[in-house]
mmCIF file of C-alpha atoms in Angstrom:
data_model
loop_
_atom_site.group_PDB
_atom_site.id
_atom_site.type_symbol
_atom_site.label_atom_id
_atom_site.label_comp_id
_atom_site.label_asym_id
_atom_site.label_seq_id
_atom_site.Cartn_x
_atom_site.Cartn_y
_atom_site.Cartn_z
ATOM 1 C CA UNK T 23 28.167 28.863 -0.233
ATOM 2 C CA UNK T 24 31.549 27.296 0.523
ATOM 3 C CA UNK T 25 32.484 23.820 1.756
ATOM 4 C CA UNK T 26 33.472 25.410 5.062
ATOM 5 C CA UNK T 27 30.037 26.956 5.473
ATOM 6 C CA UNK T 28 28.376 23.695 4.419
ATOM 7 C CA UNK T 29 30.402 21.812 7.024
ATOM 8 C CA UNK T 30 29.397 24.356 9.644
ATOM 9 C CA UNK T 31 25.704 23.970 8.806
ATOM 10 C CA UNK T 32 25.907 20.175 8.948
ATOM 11 C CA UNK T 33 27.777 20.377 12.264
ATOM 12 C CA UNK T 34 25.055 22.586 13.740
ATOM 13 C CA UNK T 35 22.345 20.250 12.441
ATOM 14 C CA UNK T 36 24.115 17.238 13.927
ATOM 15 C CA UNK T 37 24.502 18.995 17.250
ATOM 16 C CA UNK T 38 20.823 19.940 17.176
ATOM 17 C CA UNK T 39 19.667 16.376 16.432
ATOM 18 C CA UNK T 40 21.948 14.870 19.066
ATOM 19 C CA UNK T 41 20.197 16.934 21.739
ATOM 20 C CA UNK T 42 17.457 14.306 21.416
ATOM 21 C CA UNK T 43 19.528 11.157 20.931
ATOM 22 C CA UNK T 44 16.766 8.795 22.022
ATOM 23 C CA UNK T 45 14.301 10.181 19.501
ATOM 24 C CA UNK T 46 16.917 10.063 16.732
ATOM 25 C CA UNK T 47 17.947 6.463 17.477
ATOM 26 C CA UNK T 48 14.334 5.279 17.700
ATOM 27 C CA UNK T 49 13.607 6.865 14.324
ATOM 28 C CA UNK T 50 16.636 5.151 12.785
ATOM 29 C CA UNK T 51 15.642 1.774 14.241
ATOM 30 C CA UNK T 52 12.053 2.217 13.023
ATOM 31 C CA UNK T 53 13.257 2.943 9.479
ATOM 32 C CA UNK T 54 15.572 -0.091 9.494
ATOM 33 C CA UNK T 55 12.702 -2.333 10.644
ATOM 34 C CA UNK T 56 10.423 -0.852 7.982
ATOM 35 C CA UNK T 57 12.818 -1.493 5.092
ATOM 36 C CA UNK T 58 13.820 -4.876 6.462
ATOM 37 C CA UNK T 59 10.156 -5.766 6.080
ATOM 38 C CA UNK T 60 10.272 -4.670 2.424
ATOM 39 C CA UNK T 61 13.272 -6.915 1.780
ATOM 40 C CA UNK T 62 11.535 -9.855 3.466
ATOM 41 C CA UNK T 63 8.417 -9.372 1.318
ATOM 42 C CA UNK T 64 10.481 -9.423 -1.877
ATOM 43 C CA UNK T 65 12.425 -12.450 -0.629
ATOM 44 C CA UNK T 66 9.208 -14.350 0.148
ATOM 45 C CA UNK T 67 7.859 -13.472 -3.292
ATOM 46 C CA UNK T 68 11.012 -14.814 -4.947
ATOM 47 C CA UNK T 69 10.837 -17.958 -2.798
ATOM 48 C CA UNK T 70 7.503 -18.658 -4.480
ATOM 49 C CA UNK T 71 8.471 -17.888 -8.081
ATOM 50 C CA UNK T 72 12.283 -18.415 -8.005
ATOM 51 C CA UNK T 73 12.947 -15.610 -10.520
ATOM 52 C CA UNK T 74 11.272 -12.421 -11.703
ATOM 53 C CA UNK T 75 11.840 -11.633 -15.386
ATOM 54 C CA UNK T 76 14.943 -13.800 -15.146
ATOM 55 C CA UNK T 77 16.310 -11.992 -12.068
ATOM 56 C CA UNK T 78 17.107 -14.039 -8.959
ATOM 57 C CA UNK T 79 16.715 -12.909 -5.330
ATOM 58 C CA UNK T 80 20.329 -11.666 -4.900
ATOM 59 C CA UNK T 81 20.071 -9.763 -8.207
ATOM 60 C CA UNK T 82 16.822 -8.082 -7.190
ATOM 61 C CA UNK T 83 18.310 -7.362 -3.755
ATOM 62 C CA UNK T 84 21.134 -5.573 -5.584
ATOM 63 C CA UNK T 85 18.607 -3.686 -7.711
ATOM 64 C CA UNK T 86 16.436 -2.647 -4.758
ATOM 65 C CA UNK T 87 19.441 -1.676 -2.630
ATOM 66 C CA UNK T 88 20.829 0.574 -5.351
ATOM 67 C CA UNK T 89 17.477 2.342 -5.539
ATOM 68 C CA UNK T 90 17.194 2.791 -1.766
ATOM 69 C CA UNK T 91 20.832 3.774 -1.263
ATOM 70 C CA UNK T 92 20.731 6.433 -3.985
ATOM 71 C CA UNK T 93 17.392 7.699 -2.688
ATOM 72 C CA UNK T 94 18.899 8.174 0.782
ATOM 73 C CA UNK T 95 21.786 10.198 -0.627
ATOM 74 C CA UNK T 96 19.614 12.347 -2.875
ATOM 75 C CA UNK T 97 16.703 12.832 -0.475
ATOM 76 C CA UNK T 98 18.944 13.894 2.419
ATOM 77 C CA UNK T 99 19.599 17.073 0.425
ATOM 78 C CA UNK T 100 16.197 17.546 -1.152
ATOM 79 C CA UNK T 101 13.098 15.741 0.124
ATOM 80 C CA UNK T 102 12.253 17.528 3.373
ATOM 81 C CA UNK T 103 13.625 20.805 2.030
ATOM 82 C CA UNK T 104 11.453 20.757 -1.110
ATOM 83 C CA UNK T 105 8.412 19.312 0.641
ATOM 84 C CA UNK T 106 8.426 22.138 3.185
ATOM 85 C CA UNK T 107 8.620 24.804 0.476
ATOM 86 C CA UNK T 108 4.838 24.645 0.068
ATOM 87 C CA UNK T 109 4.215 25.864 3.627
ATOM 88 C CA UNK T 110 7.146 28.297 3.507
ATOM 89 C CA UNK T 111 5.824 29.957 0.362
ATOM 90 C CA UNK T 112 2.248 29.964 1.640
ATOM 91 C CA UNK T 113 3.216 31.494 5.008
ATOM 92 C CA UNK T 114 5.816 33.878 3.602
ATOM 93 C CA UNK T 115 8.655 32.451 5.700
ATOM 94 C CA UNK T 116 10.659 31.622 2.571
ATOM 95 C CA UNK T 117 11.402 35.347 2.240
ATOM 96 C CA UNK T 118 13.870 35.096 5.133
ATOM 97 C CA UNK T 119 16.068 32.844 2.995
ATOM 98 C CA UNK T 120 16.174 35.361 0.164
ATOM 99 C CA UNK T 121 17.692 38.090 2.340
ATOM 100 C CA UNK T 122 20.699 35.947 3.232
ATOM 101 C CA UNK T 123 23.918 36.697 1.286
ATOM 102 C CA UNK T 124 24.161 33.145 -0.123
ATOM 103 C CA UNK T 125 22.717 31.137 -2.970
ATOM 104 C CA UNK T 126 19.128 30.387 -1.750
ATOM 105 C CA UNK T 127 19.063 26.885 -3.237
ATOM 106 C CA UNK T 128 22.366 25.814 -1.711
ATOM 107 C CA UNK T 129 21.442 27.346 1.640
ATOM 108 C CA UNK T 130 18.082 25.577 1.640
ATOM 109 C CA UNK T 131 19.427 22.099 0.805
ATOM 110 C CA UNK T 132 22.413 22.379 3.157
ATOM 111 C CA UNK T 133 20.526 23.879 6.079
ATOM 112 C CA UNK T 134 17.933 21.125 5.845
ATOM 113 C CA UNK T 135 20.413 18.244 5.476
ATOM 114 C CA UNK T 136 18.607 15.218 6.926
ATOM 115 C CA UNK T 137 20.654 12.879 9.132
ATOM 116 C CA UNK T 138 17.671 10.557 9.439
ATOM 117 C CA UNK T 139 18.585 8.888 6.158
ATOM 118 C CA UNK T 140 21.460 7.140 7.915
ATOM 119 C CA UNK T 141 18.988 4.305 8.496
ATOM 120 C CA UNK T 142 18.380 3.953 4.758
ATOM 121 C CA UNK T 143 22.117 3.996 4.086
ATOM 122 C CA UNK T 144 22.773 1.366 6.767
ATOM 123 C CA UNK T 145 20.203 -1.183 5.599
ATOM 124 C CA UNK T 146 20.612 -0.672 1.852
ATOM 125 C CA UNK T 147 24.410 -0.510 2.037
ATOM 126 C CA UNK T 148 24.561 -3.739 4.032
ATOM 127 C CA UNK T 149 22.293 -5.629 1.641
ATOM 128 C CA UNK T 150 24.115 -4.158 -1.361
ATOM 129 C CA UNK T 151 27.436 -5.523 -0.110
ATOM 130 C CA UNK T 152 25.800 -8.873 0.685
ATOM 131 C CA UNK T 153 24.321 -9.093 -2.822
ATOM 132 C CA UNK T 154 27.669 -8.317 -4.456
ATOM 133 C CA UNK T 155 29.291 -11.033 -2.333
ATOM 134 C CA UNK T 156 26.469 -13.541 -2.903
ATOM 135 C CA UNK T 157 26.598 -13.015 -6.664
ATOM 136 C CA UNK T 158 30.355 -13.532 -6.548
ATOM 137 C CA UNK T 159 30.926 -10.504 -8.752
ATOM 138 C CA UNK T 160 34.613 -9.911 -9.389
ATOM 139 C CA UNK T 161 34.432 -6.247 -10.279
ATOM 140 C CA UNK T 162 37.376 -4.688 -12.068
ATOM 141 C CA UNK T 163 38.536 -1.256 -10.959
ATOM 142 C CA UNK T 164 36.707 0.210 -13.971
ATOM 143 C CA UNK T 165 33.453 -1.442 -12.866
ATOM 144 C CA UNK T 166 33.982 -0.230 -9.290
ATOM 145 C CA UNK T 167 34.387 3.333 -10.549
ATOM 146 C CA UNK T 168 31.338 2.828 -12.771
ATOM 147 C CA UNK T 169 29.274 1.647 -9.791
ATOM 148 C CA UNK T 170 30.338 4.639 -7.686
ATOM 149 C CA UNK T 171 29.490 7.054 -10.518
ATOM 150 C CA UNK T 172 26.112 5.363 -10.985
ATOM 151 C CA UNK T 173 25.348 5.683 -7.263
ATOM 152 C CA UNK T 174 26.155 9.381 -7.398
ATOM 153 C CA UNK T 175 24.160 9.730 -10.609
ATOM 154 C CA UNK T 176 21.151 7.882 -9.186
ATOM 155 C CA UNK T 177 21.129 10.190 -6.174
ATOM 156 C CA UNK T 178 21.304 13.230 -8.452
ATOM 157 C CA UNK T 179 18.388 12.009 -10.593
ATOM 158 C CA UNK T 180 16.141 11.815 -7.560
ATOM 159 C CA UNK T 181 17.374 15.077 -6.059
ATOM 160 C CA UNK T 182 16.884 16.760 -9.425
ATOM 161 C CA UNK T 183 13.265 15.657 -9.749
ATOM 162 C CA UNK T 184 12.490 16.675 -6.165
ATOM 163 C CA UNK T 185 14.063 20.060 -6.880
ATOM 164 C CA UNK T 186 11.676 20.490 -9.813
ATOM 165 C CA UNK T 187 8.740 19.696 -7.513
ATOM 166 C CA UNK T 188 10.055 22.311 -5.099
ATOM 167 C CA UNK T 189 10.343 24.821 -7.946
ATOM 168 C CA UNK T 190 6.675 24.327 -8.806
ATOM 169 C CA UNK T 191 5.819 25.593 -5.297
ATOM 170 C CA UNK T 192 6.740 29.102 -6.416
ATOM 171 C CA UNK T 193 4.040 28.879 -9.093
ATOM 172 C CA UNK T 194 1.277 26.607 -7.781
ATOM 173 C CA UNK T 195 2.101 26.790 -4.049
ATOM 174 C CA UNK T 196 0.324 23.485 -3.324
ATOM 175 C CA UNK T 197 2.647 20.834 -4.727
ATOM 176 C CA UNK T 198 3.000 18.098 -2.125
ATOM 177 C CA UNK T 199 0.704 15.859 -4.170
ATOM 178 C CA UNK T 200 3.517 15.738 -6.733
ATOM 179 C CA UNK T 201 5.679 13.894 -4.204
ATOM 180 C CA UNK T 202 3.021 11.174 -4.112
ATOM 181 C CA UNK T 203 3.334 10.834 -7.897
ATOM 182 C CA UNK T 204 7.128 10.833 -7.573
ATOM 183 C CA UNK T 205 7.090 7.894 -5.160
ATOM 184 C CA UNK T 206 4.505 6.036 -7.233
ATOM 185 C CA UNK T 207 6.743 6.205 -10.292
ATOM 186 C CA UNK T 208 9.790 5.303 -8.205
ATOM 187 C CA UNK T 209 8.098 2.094 -7.056
ATOM 188 C CA UNK T 210 8.401 0.750 -10.613
ATOM 189 C CA UNK T 211 12.208 0.613 -10.409
ATOM 190 C CA UNK T 212 12.093 -1.565 -7.307
ATOM 191 C CA UNK T 213 11.701 -4.437 -9.765
ATOM 192 C CA UNK T 214 13.360 -5.383 -13.080
ATOM 193 C CA UNK T 215 12.085 -3.183 -15.911
ATOM 194 C CA UNK T 216 11.163 -6.119 -18.226
ATOM 195 C CA UNK T 217 8.388 -7.019 -15.759
ATOM 196 C CA UNK T 218 6.399 -4.097 -17.137
ATOM 197 C CA UNK T 219 5.018 -3.402 -20.591
ATOM 198 C CA UNK T 220 6.778 -1.493 -23.360
ATOM 199 C CA UNK T 221 5.007 1.775 -22.519
ATOM 200 C CA UNK T 222 6.281 1.780 -18.919
ATOM 201 C CA UNK T 223 9.786 0.819 -20.055
ATOM 202 C CA UNK T 224 9.897 3.696 -22.561
ATOM 203 C CA UNK T 225 8.393 6.107 -20.015
ATOM 204 C CA UNK T 226 10.971 5.257 -17.330
ATOM 205 C CA UNK T 227 13.856 5.380 -19.798
ATOM 206 C CA UNK T 228 13.235 8.346 -22.067
ATOM 207 C CA UNK T 229 10.611 10.521 -20.323
ATOM 208 C CA UNK T 230 11.063 10.036 -16.566
ATOM 209 C CA UNK T 231 14.519 8.404 -16.479
ATOM 210 C CA UNK T 232 14.097 6.558 -13.181
ATOM 211 C CA UNK T 233 15.396 3.346 -14.783
ATOM 212 C CA UNK T 234 18.844 4.982 -14.770
ATOM 213 C CA UNK T 235 18.735 5.085 -10.968
ATOM 214 C CA UNK T 236 19.294 1.370 -10.537
ATOM 215 C CA UNK T 237 18.013 -0.865 -13.351
ATOM 216 C CA UNK T 238 20.509 0.003 -16.075
ATOM 217 C CA UNK T 239 23.536 0.122 -13.720
ATOM 218 C CA UNK T 240 22.558 -3.261 -12.248
ATOM 219 C CA UNK T 241 21.857 -4.746 -15.687
ATOM 220 C CA UNK T 242 25.295 -3.658 -16.893
ATOM 221 C CA UNK T 243 27.113 -5.125 -13.882
ATOM 222 C CA UNK T 244 25.129 -8.368 -14.134
ATOM 223 C CA UNK T 245 25.497 -8.523 -17.953
ATOM 224 C CA UNK T 246 21.713 -8.610 -18.364
ATOM 225 C CA UNK T 247 20.054 -7.888 -21.691
ATOM 226 C CA UNK T 248 18.220 -4.562 -21.967
ATOM 227 C CA UNK T 249 15.614 -4.160 -24.687
ATOM 228 C CA UNK T 250 15.811 -0.387 -25.082
ATOM 229 C CA UNK T 251 19.535 0.305 -24.682
ATOM 230 C CA UNK T 252 22.526 -1.403 -26.255
ATOM 231 C CA UNK T 253 25.416 -2.550 -24.070
ATOM 232 C CA UNK T 254 27.693 0.303 -25.197
ATOM 233 C CA UNK T 255 25.165 2.893 -24.022
ATOM 234 C CA UNK T 256 25.696 1.742 -20.444
ATOM 235 C CA UNK T 257 28.597 4.166 -20.292
ATOM 236 C CA UNK T 258 26.121 6.990 -20.821
ATOM 237 C CA UNK T 259 24.204 5.973 -17.671
ATOM 238 C CA UNK T 260 26.349 7.947 -15.163
ATOM 239 C CA UNK T 261 25.850 11.130 -17.225
ATOM 240 C CA UNK T 262 22.057 11.118 -16.842
ATOM 241 C CA UNK T 263 22.230 11.966 -13.120
ATOM 242 C CA UNK T 264 24.290 15.169 -13.363
ATOM 243 C CA UNK T 265 22.159 16.273 -16.325
ATOM 244 C CA UNK T 266 18.895 15.766 -14.396
ATOM 245 C CA UNK T 267 20.264 17.555 -11.353
ATOM 246 C CA UNK T 268 21.575 20.484 -13.395
ATOM 247 C CA UNK T 269 18.191 20.887 -15.104
ATOM 248 C CA UNK T 270 16.406 20.629 -11.749
ATOM 249 C CA UNK T 271 18.687 23.284 -10.270
ATOM 250 C CA UNK T 272 18.233 25.646 -13.229
ATOM 251 C CA UNK T 273 14.452 25.246 -13.123
ATOM 252 C CA UNK T 274 14.481 25.935 -9.366
ATOM 253 C CA UNK T 275 16.621 29.065 -9.741
ATOM 254 C CA UNK T 276 14.506 30.304 -12.639
ATOM 255 C CA UNK T 277 11.335 29.803 -10.586
ATOM 256 C CA UNK T 278 12.672 31.516 -7.471
ATOM 257 C CA UNK T 279 13.671 34.515 -9.583
ATOM 258 C CA UNK T 280 9.991 34.887 -10.480
ATOM 259 C CA UNK T 281 8.863 34.515 -6.878
ATOM 260 C CA UNK T 282 6.990 37.610 -5.669
ATOM 261 C CA UNK T 283 6.279 36.745 -2.063
ATOM 262 C CA UNK T 284 3.328 35.242 -0.215
ATOM 263 C CA UNK T 285 0.994 37.927 -1.489
ATOM 264 C CA UNK T 286 2.503 37.515 -4.985
#
């Protein structure tokens, strides 16, 4: 799989989606309205209590936007692709991917690249920029690079975990219920981690490292105290994403090598 081939696949997908421009635009608008509602709910909640675990509305808007923005980037290459593996394995249609002369994982994630996440990027990116402006953060070039690396890392954490769920399809077949668990856990990082008890904080830091998606990057940029990690460990945060994605990829490739077909 080369960048040229990837670009060709994305071009064909874009051309395919643009055949139904009205449907695509309505879907984008619907997603923007949906997530705008989420922001309004959080804003109304903060209007009542002023702060949440010491975090103000613009700070939580930054936190939530980082989570949504990184999800959009990661899920565009993994969510639909891994979710559909269950039916592909069950019906035997996944076999057609294996006969292609390309890496099956890369072909799957590139061929299923989802343009629909443009809505997520638009709303979360806009609020993210607003929050940075509202908080009057004067980021140095080092902090800007750090933020970019954390965004990439957050996307890779989520794509990595969804890849693991997809890998389980080759063993259990029925795995879509795991996506429900994934989103349930991800809901925790929509809010500051100190809101939750010690068990949840440890779980989301050292077992299921979703706190590295947005909480720790935001806490570092906002100079917030973190109970479980010292300030110097913030520089380790961008490394967690590539590590999670690499492990997810290796697990997926190992599982597909054991795949024996629909009648397996």
